[in-house]
Short mmCIF file of C-alpha atoms in Angstrom, two decimals:
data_model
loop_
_atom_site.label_atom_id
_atom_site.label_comp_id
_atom_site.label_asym_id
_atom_site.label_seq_id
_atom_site.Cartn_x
_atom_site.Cartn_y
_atom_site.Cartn_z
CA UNK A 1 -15.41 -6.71 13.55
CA UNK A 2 -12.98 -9.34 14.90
CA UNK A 3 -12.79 -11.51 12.33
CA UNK A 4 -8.81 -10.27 11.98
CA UNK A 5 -9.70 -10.28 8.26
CA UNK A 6 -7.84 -7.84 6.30
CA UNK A 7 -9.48 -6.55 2.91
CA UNK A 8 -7.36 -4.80 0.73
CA UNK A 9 -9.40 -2.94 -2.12
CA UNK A 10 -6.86 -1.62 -4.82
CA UNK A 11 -4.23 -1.76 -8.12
CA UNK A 12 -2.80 -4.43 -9.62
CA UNK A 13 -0.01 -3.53 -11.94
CA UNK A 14 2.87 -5.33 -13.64
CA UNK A 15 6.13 -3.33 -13.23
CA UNK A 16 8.92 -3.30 -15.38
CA UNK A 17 12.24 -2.78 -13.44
CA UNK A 18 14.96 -0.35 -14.85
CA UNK A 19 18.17 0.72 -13.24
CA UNK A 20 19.62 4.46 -13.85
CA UNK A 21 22.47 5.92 -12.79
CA UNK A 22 20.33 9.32 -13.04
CA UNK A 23 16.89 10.19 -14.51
CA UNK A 24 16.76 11.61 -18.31
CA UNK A 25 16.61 15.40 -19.27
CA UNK A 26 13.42 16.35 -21.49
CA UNK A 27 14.62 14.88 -24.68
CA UNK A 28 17.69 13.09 -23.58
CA UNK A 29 17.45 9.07 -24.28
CA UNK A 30 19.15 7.08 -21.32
CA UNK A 31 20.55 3.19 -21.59
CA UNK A 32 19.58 1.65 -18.52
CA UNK A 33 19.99 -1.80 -16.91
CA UNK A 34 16.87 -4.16 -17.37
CA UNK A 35 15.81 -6.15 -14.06
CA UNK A 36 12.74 -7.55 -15.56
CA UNK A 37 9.05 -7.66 -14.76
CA UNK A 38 7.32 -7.99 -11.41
CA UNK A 39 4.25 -8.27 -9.60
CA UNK A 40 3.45 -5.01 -8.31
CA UNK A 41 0.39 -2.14 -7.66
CA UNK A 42 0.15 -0.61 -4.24
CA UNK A 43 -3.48 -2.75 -4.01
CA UNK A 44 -1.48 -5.66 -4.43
CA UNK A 45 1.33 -5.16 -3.04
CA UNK A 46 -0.33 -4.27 0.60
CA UNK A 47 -2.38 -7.09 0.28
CA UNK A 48 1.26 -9.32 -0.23
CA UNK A 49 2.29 -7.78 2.91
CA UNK A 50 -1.02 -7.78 5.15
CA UNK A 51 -0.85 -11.54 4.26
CA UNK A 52 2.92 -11.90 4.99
CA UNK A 53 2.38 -10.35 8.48
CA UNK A 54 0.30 -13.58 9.13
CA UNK A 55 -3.05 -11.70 8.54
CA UNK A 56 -5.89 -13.61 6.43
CA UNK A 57 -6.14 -11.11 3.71
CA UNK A 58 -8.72 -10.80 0.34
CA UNK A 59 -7.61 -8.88 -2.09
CA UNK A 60 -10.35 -7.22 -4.96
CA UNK A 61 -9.22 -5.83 -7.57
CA UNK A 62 -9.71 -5.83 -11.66
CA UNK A 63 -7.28 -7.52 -14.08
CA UNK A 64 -7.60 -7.04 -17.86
CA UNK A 65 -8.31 -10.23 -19.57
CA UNK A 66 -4.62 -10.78 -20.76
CA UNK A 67 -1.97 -13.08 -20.43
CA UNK A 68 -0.34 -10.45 -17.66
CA UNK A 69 -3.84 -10.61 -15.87
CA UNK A 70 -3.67 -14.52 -15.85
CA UNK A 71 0.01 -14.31 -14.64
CA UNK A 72 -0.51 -11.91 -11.78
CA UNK A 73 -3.90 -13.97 -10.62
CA UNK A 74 -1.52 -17.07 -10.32
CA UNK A 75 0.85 -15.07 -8.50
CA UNK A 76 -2.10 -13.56 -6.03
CA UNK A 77 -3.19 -17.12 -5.25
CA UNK A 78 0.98 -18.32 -4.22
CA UNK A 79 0.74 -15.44 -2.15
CA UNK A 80 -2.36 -17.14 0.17
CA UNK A 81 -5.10 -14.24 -0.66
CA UNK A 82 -8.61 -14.77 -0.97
CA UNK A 83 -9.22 -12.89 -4.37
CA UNK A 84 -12.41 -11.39 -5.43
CA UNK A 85 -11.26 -10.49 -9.21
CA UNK A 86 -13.15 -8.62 -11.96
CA UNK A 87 -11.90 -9.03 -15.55
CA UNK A 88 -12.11 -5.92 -17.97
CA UNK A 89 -12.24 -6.85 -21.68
CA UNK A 90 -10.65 -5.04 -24.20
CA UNK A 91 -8.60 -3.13 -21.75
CA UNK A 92 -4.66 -4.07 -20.62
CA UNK A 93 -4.19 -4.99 -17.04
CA UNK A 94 -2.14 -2.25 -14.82
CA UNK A 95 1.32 -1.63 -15.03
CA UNK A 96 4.08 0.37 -14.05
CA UNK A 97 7.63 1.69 -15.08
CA UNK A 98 9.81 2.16 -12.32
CA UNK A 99 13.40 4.00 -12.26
CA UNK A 100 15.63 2.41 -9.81
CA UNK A 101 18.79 4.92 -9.04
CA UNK A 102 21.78 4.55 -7.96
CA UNK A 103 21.28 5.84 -4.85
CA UNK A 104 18.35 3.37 -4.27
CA UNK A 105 15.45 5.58 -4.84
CA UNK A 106 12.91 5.27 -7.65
CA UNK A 107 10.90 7.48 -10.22
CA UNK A 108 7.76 5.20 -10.76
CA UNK A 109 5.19 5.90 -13.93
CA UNK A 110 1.67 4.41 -13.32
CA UNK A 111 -0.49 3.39 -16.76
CA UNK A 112 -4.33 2.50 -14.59
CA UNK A 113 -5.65 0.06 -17.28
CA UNK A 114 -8.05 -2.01 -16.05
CA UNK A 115 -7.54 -0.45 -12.20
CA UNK A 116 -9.76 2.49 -13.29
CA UNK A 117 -12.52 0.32 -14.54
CA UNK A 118 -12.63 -1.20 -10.47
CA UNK A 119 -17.05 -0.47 -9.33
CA UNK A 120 -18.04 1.06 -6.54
CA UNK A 121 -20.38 -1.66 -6.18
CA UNK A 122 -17.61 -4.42 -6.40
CA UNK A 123 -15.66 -2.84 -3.44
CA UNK A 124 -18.69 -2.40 -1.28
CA UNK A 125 -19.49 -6.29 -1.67
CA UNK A 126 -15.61 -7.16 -0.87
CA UNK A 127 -15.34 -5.50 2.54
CA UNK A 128 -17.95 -7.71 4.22
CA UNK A 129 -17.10 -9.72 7.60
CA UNK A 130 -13.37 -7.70 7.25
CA UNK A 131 -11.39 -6.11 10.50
CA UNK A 132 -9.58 -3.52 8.31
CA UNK A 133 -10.89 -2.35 4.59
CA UNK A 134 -7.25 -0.82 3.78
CA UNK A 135 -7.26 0.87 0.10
CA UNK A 136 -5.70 3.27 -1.52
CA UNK A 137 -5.83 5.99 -4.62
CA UNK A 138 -4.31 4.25 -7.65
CA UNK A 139 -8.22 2.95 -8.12
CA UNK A 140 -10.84 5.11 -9.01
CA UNK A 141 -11.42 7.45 -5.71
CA UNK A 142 -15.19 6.87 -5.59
CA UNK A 143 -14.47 3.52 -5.75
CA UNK A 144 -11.86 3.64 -2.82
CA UNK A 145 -14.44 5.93 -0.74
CA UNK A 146 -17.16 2.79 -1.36
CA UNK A 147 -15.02 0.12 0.16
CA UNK A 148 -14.20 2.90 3.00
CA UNK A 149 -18.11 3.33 3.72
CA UNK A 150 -18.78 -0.24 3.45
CA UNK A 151 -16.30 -1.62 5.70
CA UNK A 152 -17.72 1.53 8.02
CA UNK A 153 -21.10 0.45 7.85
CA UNK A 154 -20.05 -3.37 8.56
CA UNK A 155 -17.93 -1.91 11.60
CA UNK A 156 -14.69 -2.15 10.59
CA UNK A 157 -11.55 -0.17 11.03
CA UNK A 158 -10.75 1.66 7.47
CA UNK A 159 -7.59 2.82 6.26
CA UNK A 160 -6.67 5.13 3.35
CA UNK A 161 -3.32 5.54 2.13
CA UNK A 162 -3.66 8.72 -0.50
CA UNK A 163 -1.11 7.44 -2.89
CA UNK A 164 -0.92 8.90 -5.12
CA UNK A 165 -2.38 12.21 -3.57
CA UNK A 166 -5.02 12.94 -5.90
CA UNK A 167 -9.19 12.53 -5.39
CA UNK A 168 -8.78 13.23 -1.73
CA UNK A 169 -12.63 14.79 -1.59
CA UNK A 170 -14.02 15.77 2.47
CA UNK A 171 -16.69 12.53 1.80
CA UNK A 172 -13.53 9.96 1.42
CA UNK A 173 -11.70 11.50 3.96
CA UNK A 174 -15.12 10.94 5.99
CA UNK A 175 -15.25 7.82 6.21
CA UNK A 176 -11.65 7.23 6.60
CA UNK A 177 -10.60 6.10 10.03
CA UNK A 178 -6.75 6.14 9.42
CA UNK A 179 -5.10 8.64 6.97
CA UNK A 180 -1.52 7.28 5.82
CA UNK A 181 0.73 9.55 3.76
CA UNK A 182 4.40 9.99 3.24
CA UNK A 183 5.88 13.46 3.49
CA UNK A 184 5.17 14.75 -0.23
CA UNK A 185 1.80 13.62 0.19
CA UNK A 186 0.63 15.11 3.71
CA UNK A 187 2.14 18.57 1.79
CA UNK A 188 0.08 18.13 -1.59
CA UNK A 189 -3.02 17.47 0.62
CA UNK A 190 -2.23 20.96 2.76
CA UNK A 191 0.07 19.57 5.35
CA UNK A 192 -0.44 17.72 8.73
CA UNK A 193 -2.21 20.41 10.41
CA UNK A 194 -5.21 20.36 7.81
CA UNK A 195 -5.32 16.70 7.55
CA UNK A 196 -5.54 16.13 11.19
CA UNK A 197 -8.85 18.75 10.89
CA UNK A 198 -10.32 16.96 8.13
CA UNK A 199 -12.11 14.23 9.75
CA UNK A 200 -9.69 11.04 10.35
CA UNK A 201 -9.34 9.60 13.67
CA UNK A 202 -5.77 9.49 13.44
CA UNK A 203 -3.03 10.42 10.53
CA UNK A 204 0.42 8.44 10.13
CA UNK A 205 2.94 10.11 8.51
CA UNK A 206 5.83 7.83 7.22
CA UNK A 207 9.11 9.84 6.88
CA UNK A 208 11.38 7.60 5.02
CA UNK A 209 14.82 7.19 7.05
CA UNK A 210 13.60 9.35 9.30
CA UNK A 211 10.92 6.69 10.42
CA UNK A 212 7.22 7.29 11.16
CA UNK A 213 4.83 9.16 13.29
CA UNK A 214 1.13 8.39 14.65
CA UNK A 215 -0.74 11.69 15.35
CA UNK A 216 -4.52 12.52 16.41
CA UNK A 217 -6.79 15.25 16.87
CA UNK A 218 -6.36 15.59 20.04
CA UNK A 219 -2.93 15.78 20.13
CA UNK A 220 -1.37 12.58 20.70
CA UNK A 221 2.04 11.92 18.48
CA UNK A 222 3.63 8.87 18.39
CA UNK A 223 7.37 8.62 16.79
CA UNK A 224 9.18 5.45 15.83
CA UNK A 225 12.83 5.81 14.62
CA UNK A 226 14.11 3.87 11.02
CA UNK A 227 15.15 0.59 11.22
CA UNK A 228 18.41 0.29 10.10
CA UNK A 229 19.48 -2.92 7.06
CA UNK A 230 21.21 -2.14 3.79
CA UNK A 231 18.54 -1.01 1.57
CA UNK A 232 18.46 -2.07 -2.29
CA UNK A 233 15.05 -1.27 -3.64
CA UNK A 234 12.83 1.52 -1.98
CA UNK A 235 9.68 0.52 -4.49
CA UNK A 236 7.82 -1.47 -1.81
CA UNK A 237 8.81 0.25 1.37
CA UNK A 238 5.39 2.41 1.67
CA UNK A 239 3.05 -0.23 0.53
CA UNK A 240 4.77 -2.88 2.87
CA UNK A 241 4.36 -0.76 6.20
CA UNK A 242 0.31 -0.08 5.11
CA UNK A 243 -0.26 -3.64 4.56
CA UNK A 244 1.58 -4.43 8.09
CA UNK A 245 0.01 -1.73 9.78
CA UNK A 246 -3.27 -3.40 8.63
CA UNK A 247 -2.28 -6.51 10.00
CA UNK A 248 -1.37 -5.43 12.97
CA UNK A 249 -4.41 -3.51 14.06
CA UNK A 250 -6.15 -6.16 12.96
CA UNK A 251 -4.96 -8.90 15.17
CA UNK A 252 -5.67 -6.11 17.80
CA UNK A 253 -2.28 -4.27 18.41
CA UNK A 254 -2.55 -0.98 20.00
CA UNK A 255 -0.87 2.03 17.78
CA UNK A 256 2.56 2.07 18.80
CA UNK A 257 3.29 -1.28 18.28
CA UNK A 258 0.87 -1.40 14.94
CA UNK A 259 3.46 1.21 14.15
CA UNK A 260 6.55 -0.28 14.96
CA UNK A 261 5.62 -3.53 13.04
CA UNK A 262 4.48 -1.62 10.13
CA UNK A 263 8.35 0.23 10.48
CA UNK A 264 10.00 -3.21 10.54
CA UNK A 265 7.81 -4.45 7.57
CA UNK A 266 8.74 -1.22 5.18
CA UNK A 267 12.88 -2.07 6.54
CA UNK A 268 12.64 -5.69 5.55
CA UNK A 269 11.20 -4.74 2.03
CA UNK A 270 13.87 -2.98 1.20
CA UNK A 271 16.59 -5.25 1.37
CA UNK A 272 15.66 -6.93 -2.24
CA UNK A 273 14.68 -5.87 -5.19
CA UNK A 274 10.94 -6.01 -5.97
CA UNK A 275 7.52 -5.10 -3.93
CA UNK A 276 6.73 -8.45 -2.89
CA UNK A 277 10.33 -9.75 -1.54
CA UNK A 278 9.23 -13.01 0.41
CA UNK A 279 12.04 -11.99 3.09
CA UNK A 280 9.09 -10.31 4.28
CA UNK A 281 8.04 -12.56 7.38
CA UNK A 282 7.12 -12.12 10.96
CA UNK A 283 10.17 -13.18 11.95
CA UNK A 284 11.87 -11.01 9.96
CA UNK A 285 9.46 -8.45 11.13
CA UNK A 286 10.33 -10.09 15.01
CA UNK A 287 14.64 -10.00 14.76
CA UNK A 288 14.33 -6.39 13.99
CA UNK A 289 12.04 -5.72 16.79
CA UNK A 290 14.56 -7.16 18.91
CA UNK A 291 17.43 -5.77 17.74
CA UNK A 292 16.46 -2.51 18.22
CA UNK A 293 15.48 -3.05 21.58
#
């Protein structure tokens, strides 16, 4: 496909924001700072950034038919997507509880609601006349492998970030064109060595401050260095650099480059509090390009 069209298949959650100087002991109660409630849900949020990176971008997902499911649909349609939305009834719409500490990393709880409830069928309808079917694992993972096969079958590029690392079966990994993990997850799934065996063209390990690497099967490895800005809020960082990744290769950029937007994207993110800061720009994305030059 060359539509450029990105389809994200995923979670929507509402997260509630809470600053810690440290996490609790078992038993211990902790006061913490309230930062309030924000859109959020890796689905989501990669679909914010695929869009953000100036690629046209659907987003399917299912809300529960509440008043945080009506709030986050408004906030999906600000954000430009073309939404293909299910409504559960009777069950609560995602949401999360994340830990902001001190030192700007986060402890994040995931409740599914109506995420889990996501068909098969749904995602295989979404994918059609997409570039890059991007999805991830906070959906059911049969569902996640159904968007994967259909965007395969359509001929389009499909990307799996397995976050969090659990599902991972040899028939999603199958039809998965690009595996993206972080460095807990390529471990939990046997390390980089297995994964690059298990059937993915390619496997992009993101590393944090470290940066980010692009690795094949046949032995190609391509490393970008971390961006440097004064980081505030880690939360989006991962699920910013998928959705610019997907934008990238969509609008046809070759891997190192896909990779050093997707860098810049995860950098920018950081610098405010929230998943969906709308710092996040190509311009933004551009001025650190540049200034690492």
């Amino acid at each position: 496909m060359t539509s450029g069209l990105v389809c994200v298949v995923g979670s929507v959650n509402l997260d509630t924001l809470v600053r810690l100087d440290r996490l609790p002991e078992v038993g211990e109660t902790l006061l913490g700072q309230p930062l309030g409630s924000l859109p959020g849900g890796k689905g989501f949020n990669q679909a914010v950034a695929a869009a953000r990176s100036s690629a046209p971008t659907r987003f399917c997902a299912q809300l529960g038919d509440d008043g945080a499911g009506q709030d986050l649909r408004r906030e999906m349609l600000r954000a430009g997507l073309d939404v293909d939305l299910h409504l559960s009834e009777g069950v609560p719409t995602g949401s999360a509880y994340i830990a902001m500490l001190a030192d700007s990393a986060n402890s994040i709880i995931v409740s599914r609601g109506a995420n889990a409830e996501l068909t098969p069928d749904a995602a295989a309808a979404a994918v059609e006349g997409a570039s890059v079917v991007l999805t991830q694992l906070e959906i059911d993972p049969r569902t996640a492998e159904a968007a994967l096969a259909a965007g395969r079958r359509t001929g389009a590029r499909t990307i799996l970030n397995a976050a969090p690392a659990e599902g991972v079966t040899p028939s999603l990994l199958a039809v998965t064109d690009l595996l993206v993990v972080n460095e807990t997850e390529a471990e939990a799934l046997g390390g980089i060595d297995a994964l690059l065996g298990a059937g993915p063209d390619a496997l992009v390990v993101t590393l944090g401050s470290h940066g980010a690497r692009w690795l094949t099967p046949g032995g190609d490895d391509l490393a970008v260095r971390a961006f440097e800005v004064d980081a505030v809020d880690t939360t989006g960082a991962g699920d910013a650099f998928c959705g610019a990744l997907a934008a990238a290769l969509a609008g046809g950029a070759d891997a190192l480059s896909a990779l050093l937007r997707a860098s810049a994207a995860g950098a920018v993110t950081t610098t405010a509090v929230g998943a969906q800061t709308e710092l996040l720009t190509p311009a933004a994305i551009d001025r650190l390009l540049v200034g690492a030059a």
